[in-house]
CSV table of C-alpha atoms and ligand atoms in Angstrom, one decimal:
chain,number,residue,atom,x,y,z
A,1,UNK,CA,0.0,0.0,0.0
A,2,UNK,CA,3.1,2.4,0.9
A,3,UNK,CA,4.8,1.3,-2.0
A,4,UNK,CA,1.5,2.3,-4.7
A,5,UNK,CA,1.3,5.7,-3.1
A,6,UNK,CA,4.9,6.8,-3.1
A,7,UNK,CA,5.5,5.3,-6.3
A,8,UNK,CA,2.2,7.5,-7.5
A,9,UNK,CA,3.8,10.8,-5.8
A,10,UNK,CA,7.3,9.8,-8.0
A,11,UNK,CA,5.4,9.7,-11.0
A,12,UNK,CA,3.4,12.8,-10.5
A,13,UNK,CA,5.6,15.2,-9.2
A,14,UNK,CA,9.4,14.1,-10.1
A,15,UNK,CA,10.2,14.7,-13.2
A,16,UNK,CA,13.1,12.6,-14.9
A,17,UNK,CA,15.2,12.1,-17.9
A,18,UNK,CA,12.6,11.1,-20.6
A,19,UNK,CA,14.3,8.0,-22.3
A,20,UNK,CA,13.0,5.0,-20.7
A,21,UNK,CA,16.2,3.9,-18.9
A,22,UNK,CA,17.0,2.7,-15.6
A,23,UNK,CA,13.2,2.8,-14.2
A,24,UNK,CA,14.7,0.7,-11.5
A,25,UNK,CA,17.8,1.3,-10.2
A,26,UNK,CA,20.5,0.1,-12.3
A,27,UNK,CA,22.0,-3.8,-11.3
A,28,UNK,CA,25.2,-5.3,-13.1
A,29,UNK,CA,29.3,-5.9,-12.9
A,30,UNK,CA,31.6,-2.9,-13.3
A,31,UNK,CA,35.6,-3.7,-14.5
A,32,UNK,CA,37.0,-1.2,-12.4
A,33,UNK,CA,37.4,-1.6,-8.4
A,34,UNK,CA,39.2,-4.9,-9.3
A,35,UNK,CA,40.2,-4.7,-12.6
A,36,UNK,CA,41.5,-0.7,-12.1
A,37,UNK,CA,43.7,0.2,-15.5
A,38,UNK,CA,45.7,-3.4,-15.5
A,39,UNK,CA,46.4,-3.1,-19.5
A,40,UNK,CA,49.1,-5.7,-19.4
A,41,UNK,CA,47.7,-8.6,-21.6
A,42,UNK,CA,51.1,-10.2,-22.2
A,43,UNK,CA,51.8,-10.7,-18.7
A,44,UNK,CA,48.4,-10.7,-17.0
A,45,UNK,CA,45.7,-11.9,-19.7
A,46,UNK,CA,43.3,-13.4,-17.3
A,47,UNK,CA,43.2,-9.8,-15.2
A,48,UNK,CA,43.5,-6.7,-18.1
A,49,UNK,CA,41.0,-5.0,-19.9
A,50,UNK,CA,40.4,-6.3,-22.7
A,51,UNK,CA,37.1,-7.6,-24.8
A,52,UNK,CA,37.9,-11.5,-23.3
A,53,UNK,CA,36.9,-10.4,-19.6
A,54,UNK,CA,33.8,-8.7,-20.2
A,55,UNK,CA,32.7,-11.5,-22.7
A,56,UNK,CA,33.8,-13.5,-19.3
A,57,UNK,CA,31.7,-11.7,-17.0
A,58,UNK,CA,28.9,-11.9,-19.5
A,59,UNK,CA,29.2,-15.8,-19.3
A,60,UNK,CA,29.1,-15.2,-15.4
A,61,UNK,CA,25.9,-13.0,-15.6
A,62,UNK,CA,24.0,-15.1,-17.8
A,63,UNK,CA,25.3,-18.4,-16.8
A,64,UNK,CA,25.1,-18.7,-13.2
A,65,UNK,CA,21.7,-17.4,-12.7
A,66,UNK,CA,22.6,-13.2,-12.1
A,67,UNK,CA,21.0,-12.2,-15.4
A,68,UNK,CA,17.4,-13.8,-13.9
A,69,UNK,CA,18.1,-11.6,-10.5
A,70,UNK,CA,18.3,-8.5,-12.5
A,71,UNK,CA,22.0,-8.2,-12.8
A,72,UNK,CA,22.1,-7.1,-16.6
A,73,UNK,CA,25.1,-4.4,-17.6
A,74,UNK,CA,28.3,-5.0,-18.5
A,75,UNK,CA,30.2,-2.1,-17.8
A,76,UNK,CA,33.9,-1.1,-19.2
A,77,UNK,CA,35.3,1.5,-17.0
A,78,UNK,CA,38.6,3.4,-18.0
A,79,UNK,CA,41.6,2.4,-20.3
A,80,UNK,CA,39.7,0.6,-23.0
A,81,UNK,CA,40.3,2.8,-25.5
A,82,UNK,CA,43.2,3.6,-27.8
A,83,UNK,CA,45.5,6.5,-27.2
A,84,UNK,CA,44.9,7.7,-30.6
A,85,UNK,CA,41.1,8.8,-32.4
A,86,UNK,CA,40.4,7.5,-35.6
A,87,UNK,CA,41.3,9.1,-38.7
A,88,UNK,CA,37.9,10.8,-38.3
A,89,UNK,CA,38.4,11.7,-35.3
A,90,UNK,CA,36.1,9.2,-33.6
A,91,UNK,CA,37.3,6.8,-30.1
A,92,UNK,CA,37.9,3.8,-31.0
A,93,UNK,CA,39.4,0.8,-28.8
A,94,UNK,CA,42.6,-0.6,-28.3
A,95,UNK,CA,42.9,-2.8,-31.2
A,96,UNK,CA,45.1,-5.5,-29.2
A,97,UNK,CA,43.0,-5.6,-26.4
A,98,UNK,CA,39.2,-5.2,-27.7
A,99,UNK,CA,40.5,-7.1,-31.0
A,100,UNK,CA,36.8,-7.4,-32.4
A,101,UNK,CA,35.9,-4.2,-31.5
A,102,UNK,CA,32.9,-2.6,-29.4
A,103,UNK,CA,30.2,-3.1,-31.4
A,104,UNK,CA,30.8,-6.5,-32.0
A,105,UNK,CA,31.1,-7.0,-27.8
A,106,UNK,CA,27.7,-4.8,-27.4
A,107,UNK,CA,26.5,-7.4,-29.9
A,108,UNK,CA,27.6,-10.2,-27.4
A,109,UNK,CA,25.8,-8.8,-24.4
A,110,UNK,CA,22.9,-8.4,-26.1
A,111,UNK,CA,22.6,-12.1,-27.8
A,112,UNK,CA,22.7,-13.1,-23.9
A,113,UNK,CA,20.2,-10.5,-22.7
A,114,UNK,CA,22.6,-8.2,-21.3
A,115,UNK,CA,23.7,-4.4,-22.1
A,116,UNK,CA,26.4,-3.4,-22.5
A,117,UNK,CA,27.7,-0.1,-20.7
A,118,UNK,CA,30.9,2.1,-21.7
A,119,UNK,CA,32.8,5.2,-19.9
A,120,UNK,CA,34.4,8.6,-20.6
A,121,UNK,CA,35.3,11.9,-19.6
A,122,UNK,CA,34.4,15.5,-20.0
A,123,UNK,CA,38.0,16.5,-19.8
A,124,UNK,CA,40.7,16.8,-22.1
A,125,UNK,CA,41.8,13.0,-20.9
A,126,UNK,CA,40.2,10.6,-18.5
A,127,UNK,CA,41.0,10.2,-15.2
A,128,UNK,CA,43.7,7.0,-16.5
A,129,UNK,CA,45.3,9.5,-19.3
A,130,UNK,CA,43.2,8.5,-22.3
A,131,UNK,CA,41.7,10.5,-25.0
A,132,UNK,CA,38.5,12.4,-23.4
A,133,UNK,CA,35.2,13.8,-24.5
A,134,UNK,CA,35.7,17.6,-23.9
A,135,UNK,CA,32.6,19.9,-25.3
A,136,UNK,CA,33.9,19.8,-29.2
A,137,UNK,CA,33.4,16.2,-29.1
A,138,UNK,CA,30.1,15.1,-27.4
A,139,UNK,CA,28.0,14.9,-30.3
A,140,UNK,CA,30.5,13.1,-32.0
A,141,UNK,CA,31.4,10.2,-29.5
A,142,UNK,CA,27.3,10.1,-27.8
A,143,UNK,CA,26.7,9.1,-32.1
A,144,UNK,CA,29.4,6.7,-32.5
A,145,UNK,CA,28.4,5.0,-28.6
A,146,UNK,CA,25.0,5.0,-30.3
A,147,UNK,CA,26.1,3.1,-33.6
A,148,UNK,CA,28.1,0.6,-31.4
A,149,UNK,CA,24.7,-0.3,-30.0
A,150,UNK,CA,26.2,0.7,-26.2
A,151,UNK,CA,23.1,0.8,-23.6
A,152,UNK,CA,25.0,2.7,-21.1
A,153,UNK,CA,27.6,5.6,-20.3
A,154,UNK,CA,29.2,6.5,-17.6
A,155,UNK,CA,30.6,10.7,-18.0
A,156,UNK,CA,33.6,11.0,-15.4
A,157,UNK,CA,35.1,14.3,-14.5
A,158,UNK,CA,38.8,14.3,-14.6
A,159,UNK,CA,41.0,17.0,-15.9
A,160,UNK,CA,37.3,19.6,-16.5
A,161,UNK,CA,36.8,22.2,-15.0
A,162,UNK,CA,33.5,23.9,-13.1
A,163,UNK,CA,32.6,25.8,-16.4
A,164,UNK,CA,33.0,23.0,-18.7
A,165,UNK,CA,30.7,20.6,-16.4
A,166,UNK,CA,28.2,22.9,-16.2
A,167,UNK,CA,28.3,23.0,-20.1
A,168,UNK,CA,29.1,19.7,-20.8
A,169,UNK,CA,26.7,17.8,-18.6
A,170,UNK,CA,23.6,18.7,-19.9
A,171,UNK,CA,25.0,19.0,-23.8
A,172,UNK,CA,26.1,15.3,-23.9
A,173,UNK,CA,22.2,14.5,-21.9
A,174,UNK,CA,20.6,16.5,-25.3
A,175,UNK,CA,23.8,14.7,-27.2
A,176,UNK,CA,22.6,11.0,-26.4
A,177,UNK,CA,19.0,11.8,-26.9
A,178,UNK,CA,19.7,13.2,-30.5
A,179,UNK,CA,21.2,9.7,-31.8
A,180,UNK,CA,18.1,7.9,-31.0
A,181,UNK,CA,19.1,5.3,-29.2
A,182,UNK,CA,18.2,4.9,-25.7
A,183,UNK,CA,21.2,5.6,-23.8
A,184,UNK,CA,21.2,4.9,-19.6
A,185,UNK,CA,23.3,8.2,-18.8
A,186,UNK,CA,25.3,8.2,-15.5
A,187,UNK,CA,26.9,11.7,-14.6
A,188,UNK,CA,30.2,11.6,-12.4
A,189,UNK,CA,29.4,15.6,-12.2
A,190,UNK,CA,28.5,15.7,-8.0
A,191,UNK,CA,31.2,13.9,-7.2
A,192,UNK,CA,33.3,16.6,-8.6
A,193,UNK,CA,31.4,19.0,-6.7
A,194,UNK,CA,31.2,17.2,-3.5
A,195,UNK,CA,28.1,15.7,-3.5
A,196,UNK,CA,26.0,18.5,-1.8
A,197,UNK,CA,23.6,21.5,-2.6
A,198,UNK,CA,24.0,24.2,-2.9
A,199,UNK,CA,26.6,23.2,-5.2
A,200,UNK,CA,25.3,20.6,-6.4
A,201,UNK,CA,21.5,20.9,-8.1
A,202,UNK,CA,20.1,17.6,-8.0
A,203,UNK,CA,16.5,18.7,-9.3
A,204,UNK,CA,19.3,19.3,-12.7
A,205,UNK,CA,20.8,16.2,-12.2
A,206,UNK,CA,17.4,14.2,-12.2
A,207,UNK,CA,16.1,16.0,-15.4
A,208,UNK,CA,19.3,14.9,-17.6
A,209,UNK,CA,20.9,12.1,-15.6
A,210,UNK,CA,19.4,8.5,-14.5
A,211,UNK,CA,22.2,8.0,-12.4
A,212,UNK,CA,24.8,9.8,-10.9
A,213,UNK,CA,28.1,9.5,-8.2
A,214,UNK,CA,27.9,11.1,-5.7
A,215,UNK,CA,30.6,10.2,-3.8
A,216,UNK,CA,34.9,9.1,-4.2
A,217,UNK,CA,35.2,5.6,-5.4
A,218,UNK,CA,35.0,2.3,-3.5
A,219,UNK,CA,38.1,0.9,-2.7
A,220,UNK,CA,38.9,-2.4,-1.9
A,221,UNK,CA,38.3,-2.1,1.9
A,222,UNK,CA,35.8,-2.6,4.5
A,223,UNK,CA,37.1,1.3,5.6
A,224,UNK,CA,35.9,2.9,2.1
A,225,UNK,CA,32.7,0.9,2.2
A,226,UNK,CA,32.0,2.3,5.7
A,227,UNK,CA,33.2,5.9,4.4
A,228,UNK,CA,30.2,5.5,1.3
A,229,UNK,CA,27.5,4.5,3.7
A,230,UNK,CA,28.3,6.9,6.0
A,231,UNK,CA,28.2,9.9,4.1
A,232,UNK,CA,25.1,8.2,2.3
A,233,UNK,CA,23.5,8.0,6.0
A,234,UNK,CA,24.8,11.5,6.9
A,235,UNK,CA,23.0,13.2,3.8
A,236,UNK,CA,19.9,10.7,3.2
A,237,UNK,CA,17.3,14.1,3.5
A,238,UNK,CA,19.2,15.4,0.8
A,239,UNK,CA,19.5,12.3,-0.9
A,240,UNK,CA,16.0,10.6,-0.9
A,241,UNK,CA,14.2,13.2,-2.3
A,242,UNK,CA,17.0,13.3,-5.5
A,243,UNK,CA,16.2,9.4,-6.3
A,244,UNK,CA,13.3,8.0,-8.0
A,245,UNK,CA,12.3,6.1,-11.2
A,246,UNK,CA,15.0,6.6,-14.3
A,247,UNK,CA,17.0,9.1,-11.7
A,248,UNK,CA,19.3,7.4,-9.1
A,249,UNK,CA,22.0,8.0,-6.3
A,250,UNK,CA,24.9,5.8,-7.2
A,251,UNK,CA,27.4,5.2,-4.0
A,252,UNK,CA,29.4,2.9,-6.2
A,253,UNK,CA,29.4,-0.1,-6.3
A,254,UNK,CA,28.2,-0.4,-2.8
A,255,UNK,CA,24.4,-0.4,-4.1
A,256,UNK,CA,24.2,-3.2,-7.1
A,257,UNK,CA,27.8,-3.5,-9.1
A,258,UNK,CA,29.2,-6.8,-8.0
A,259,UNK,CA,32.8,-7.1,-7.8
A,260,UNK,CA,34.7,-10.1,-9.7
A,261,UNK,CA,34.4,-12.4,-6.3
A,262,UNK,CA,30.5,-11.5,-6.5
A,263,UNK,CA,30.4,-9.2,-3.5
A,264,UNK,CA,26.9,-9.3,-2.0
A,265,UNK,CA,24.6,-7.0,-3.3
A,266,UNK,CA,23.5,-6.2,0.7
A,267,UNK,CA,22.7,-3.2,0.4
A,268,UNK,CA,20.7,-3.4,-2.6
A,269,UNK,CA,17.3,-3.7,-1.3
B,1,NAG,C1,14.5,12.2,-26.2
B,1,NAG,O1,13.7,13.1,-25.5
B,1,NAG,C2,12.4,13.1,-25.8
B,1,NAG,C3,11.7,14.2,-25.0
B,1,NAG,O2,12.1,14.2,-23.6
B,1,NAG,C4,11.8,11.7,-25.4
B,1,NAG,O3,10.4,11.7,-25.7
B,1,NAG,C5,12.5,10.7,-26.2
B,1,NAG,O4,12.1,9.4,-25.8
B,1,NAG,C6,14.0,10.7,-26.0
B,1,NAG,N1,14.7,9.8,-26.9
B,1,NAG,C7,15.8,9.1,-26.5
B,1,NAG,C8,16.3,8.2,-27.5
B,1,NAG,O5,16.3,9.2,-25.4
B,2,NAG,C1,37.9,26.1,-17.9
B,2,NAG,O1,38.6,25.6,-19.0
B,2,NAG,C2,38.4,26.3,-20.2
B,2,NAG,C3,39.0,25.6,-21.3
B,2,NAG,O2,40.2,25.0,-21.0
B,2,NAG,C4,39.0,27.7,-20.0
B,2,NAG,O3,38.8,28.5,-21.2
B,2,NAG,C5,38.3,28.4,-18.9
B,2,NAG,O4,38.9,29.6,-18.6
B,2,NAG,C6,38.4,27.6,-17.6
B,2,NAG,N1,37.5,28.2,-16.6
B,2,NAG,C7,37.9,28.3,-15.3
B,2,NAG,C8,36.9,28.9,-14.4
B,2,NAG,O5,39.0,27.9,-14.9
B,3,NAG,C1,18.1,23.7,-10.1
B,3,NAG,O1,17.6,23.2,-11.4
B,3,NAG,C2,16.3,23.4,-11.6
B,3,NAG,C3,15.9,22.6,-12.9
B,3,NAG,O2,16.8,22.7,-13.9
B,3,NAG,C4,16.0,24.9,-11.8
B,3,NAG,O3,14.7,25.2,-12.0
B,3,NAG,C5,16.4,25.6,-10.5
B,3,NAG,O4,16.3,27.0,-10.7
B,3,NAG,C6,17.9,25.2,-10.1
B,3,NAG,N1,18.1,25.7,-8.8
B,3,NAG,C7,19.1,26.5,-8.4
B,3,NAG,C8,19.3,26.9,-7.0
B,3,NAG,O5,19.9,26.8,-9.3
């Protein structure tokens, strides 16, 4: 009975970003508290990032019974890409490492009934030193996510500053829509901000993001877990009100990203 009439009150009065993404919050795997930037193939195949361990992981979700629970994206973090663009200027992935390409791996995930979710950055490089997405180049990289068939994009903040979020944000949110393709957008922009009004606006954030950090990465360590929920516990009356269908807090991976031993999803619920 609670649950009809708040969910009634979300869908009345909070408005969110109108694609038809994430109207539950968001469940999957994520490559990087474990896998960080390991691009060392030669020396470490089973552990880098390359297209054989999220076609792994996919085999995981779908094999073992997480697919059924809800546990659907695939998400590459940093350091998949090339150092270089194209010759026309678009990303494109390490050729060693993602030999088949992304499109072909989006293609993968979705044969198995799984998405497939990719990263970048508003700056002039992401946070790992590879080529970013600064405000020249949204349209161009949200189109050729799009025509890789990616269901998911994660927009991280390094080496941007305040002005350039503000702009960039909400461009690559119009950017995303204007391809066509529904596109589960999650902004790193609070996090960059600190996490709080009155810097941070999250009646914006819920009108152009489903899902956003708020908070530093998890680390491997029950400290930083404890650190997340804190600050999560700390700020819940700011918090609550932000969160609601297609527009979500994200502490991490502390709320549904399994790591690569299958951390509980405790806190999920
Ligand atoms: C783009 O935005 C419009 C208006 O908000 C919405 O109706 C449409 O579904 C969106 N399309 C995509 C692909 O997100
Ligand atoms: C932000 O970066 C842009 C582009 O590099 C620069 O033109 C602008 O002055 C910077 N703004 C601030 C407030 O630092
Ligand atoms: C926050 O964003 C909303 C929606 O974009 C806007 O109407 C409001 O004025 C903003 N609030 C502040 C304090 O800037």
């Amino acid at each position: 009975m609670y649950g009809a009439v708040i969910f009634l009150v979300c869908t009345l009065y909070a408005s969110a970003l109108d694609n038809g993404q994430m109207l539950t919050p968001p469940m999957g795997w994520l490559a990087w508290e474990r896998f960080r930037c390991d691009i060392d193939c030669v020396n470490d195949p089973k552990n880098c990032i390359s297209e054989k361990l999220f076609m792994d992981m996919a085999d995981r979700l779908s094999e073992d019974g997480w697919r059924e629970l809800g546990y659907v994206y695939v998400n590459i973090d940093d350091c998949w890409s090339s150092m270089d663009r194209d010759k026309d200027g678009r990303l494109q992935a390490d050729p060693k490492r993602f030999p088949s390409g992304i499109k072909k791996l989006a293609q993968y995930m979705h044969d198995r009934g799984l998405k497939l979710g990719i990263y970048g950055d508003m700056g002039t490089h992401t946070c790992g030193g590879y080529p970013g997405t600064p405000l020249e180049k949204i349209e161009l990289d949200a189109q050729t996510f799009a025509d890789w068939g990616v269901d998911m994009f994660k927009y991280d903040g390094c080496y941007s500053n305040a002005t350039e979020q503000e702009q960039g944000y909400p461009l690559m949110s119009k950017a995303l829509n204007a391809t066509g393709r529904p596109i589960g957008y999650s902004c790193s922009w609070p996090a960059y901000q600190g996490g709080l009004p009155p810097k941070v606006n999250y009646t914006q954030l819920g009108e152009i993001c489903n899902l956003w950090r708020n908070y530093g990465d998890i680390q491997d360590s029950w400290d930083s877990i404890l650190s997340i929920v804190d600050w999560f516990f700390e700020n819940q009356d700011v918090l609550i009100p932000a969160a609601g269908p297609g527009k979500w807090n994200d502490p991490d991976m502390v709320r549904n990203l399994l790591k690569h031993n299958f951390f509980p999803p405790v806190f999920c619920r």
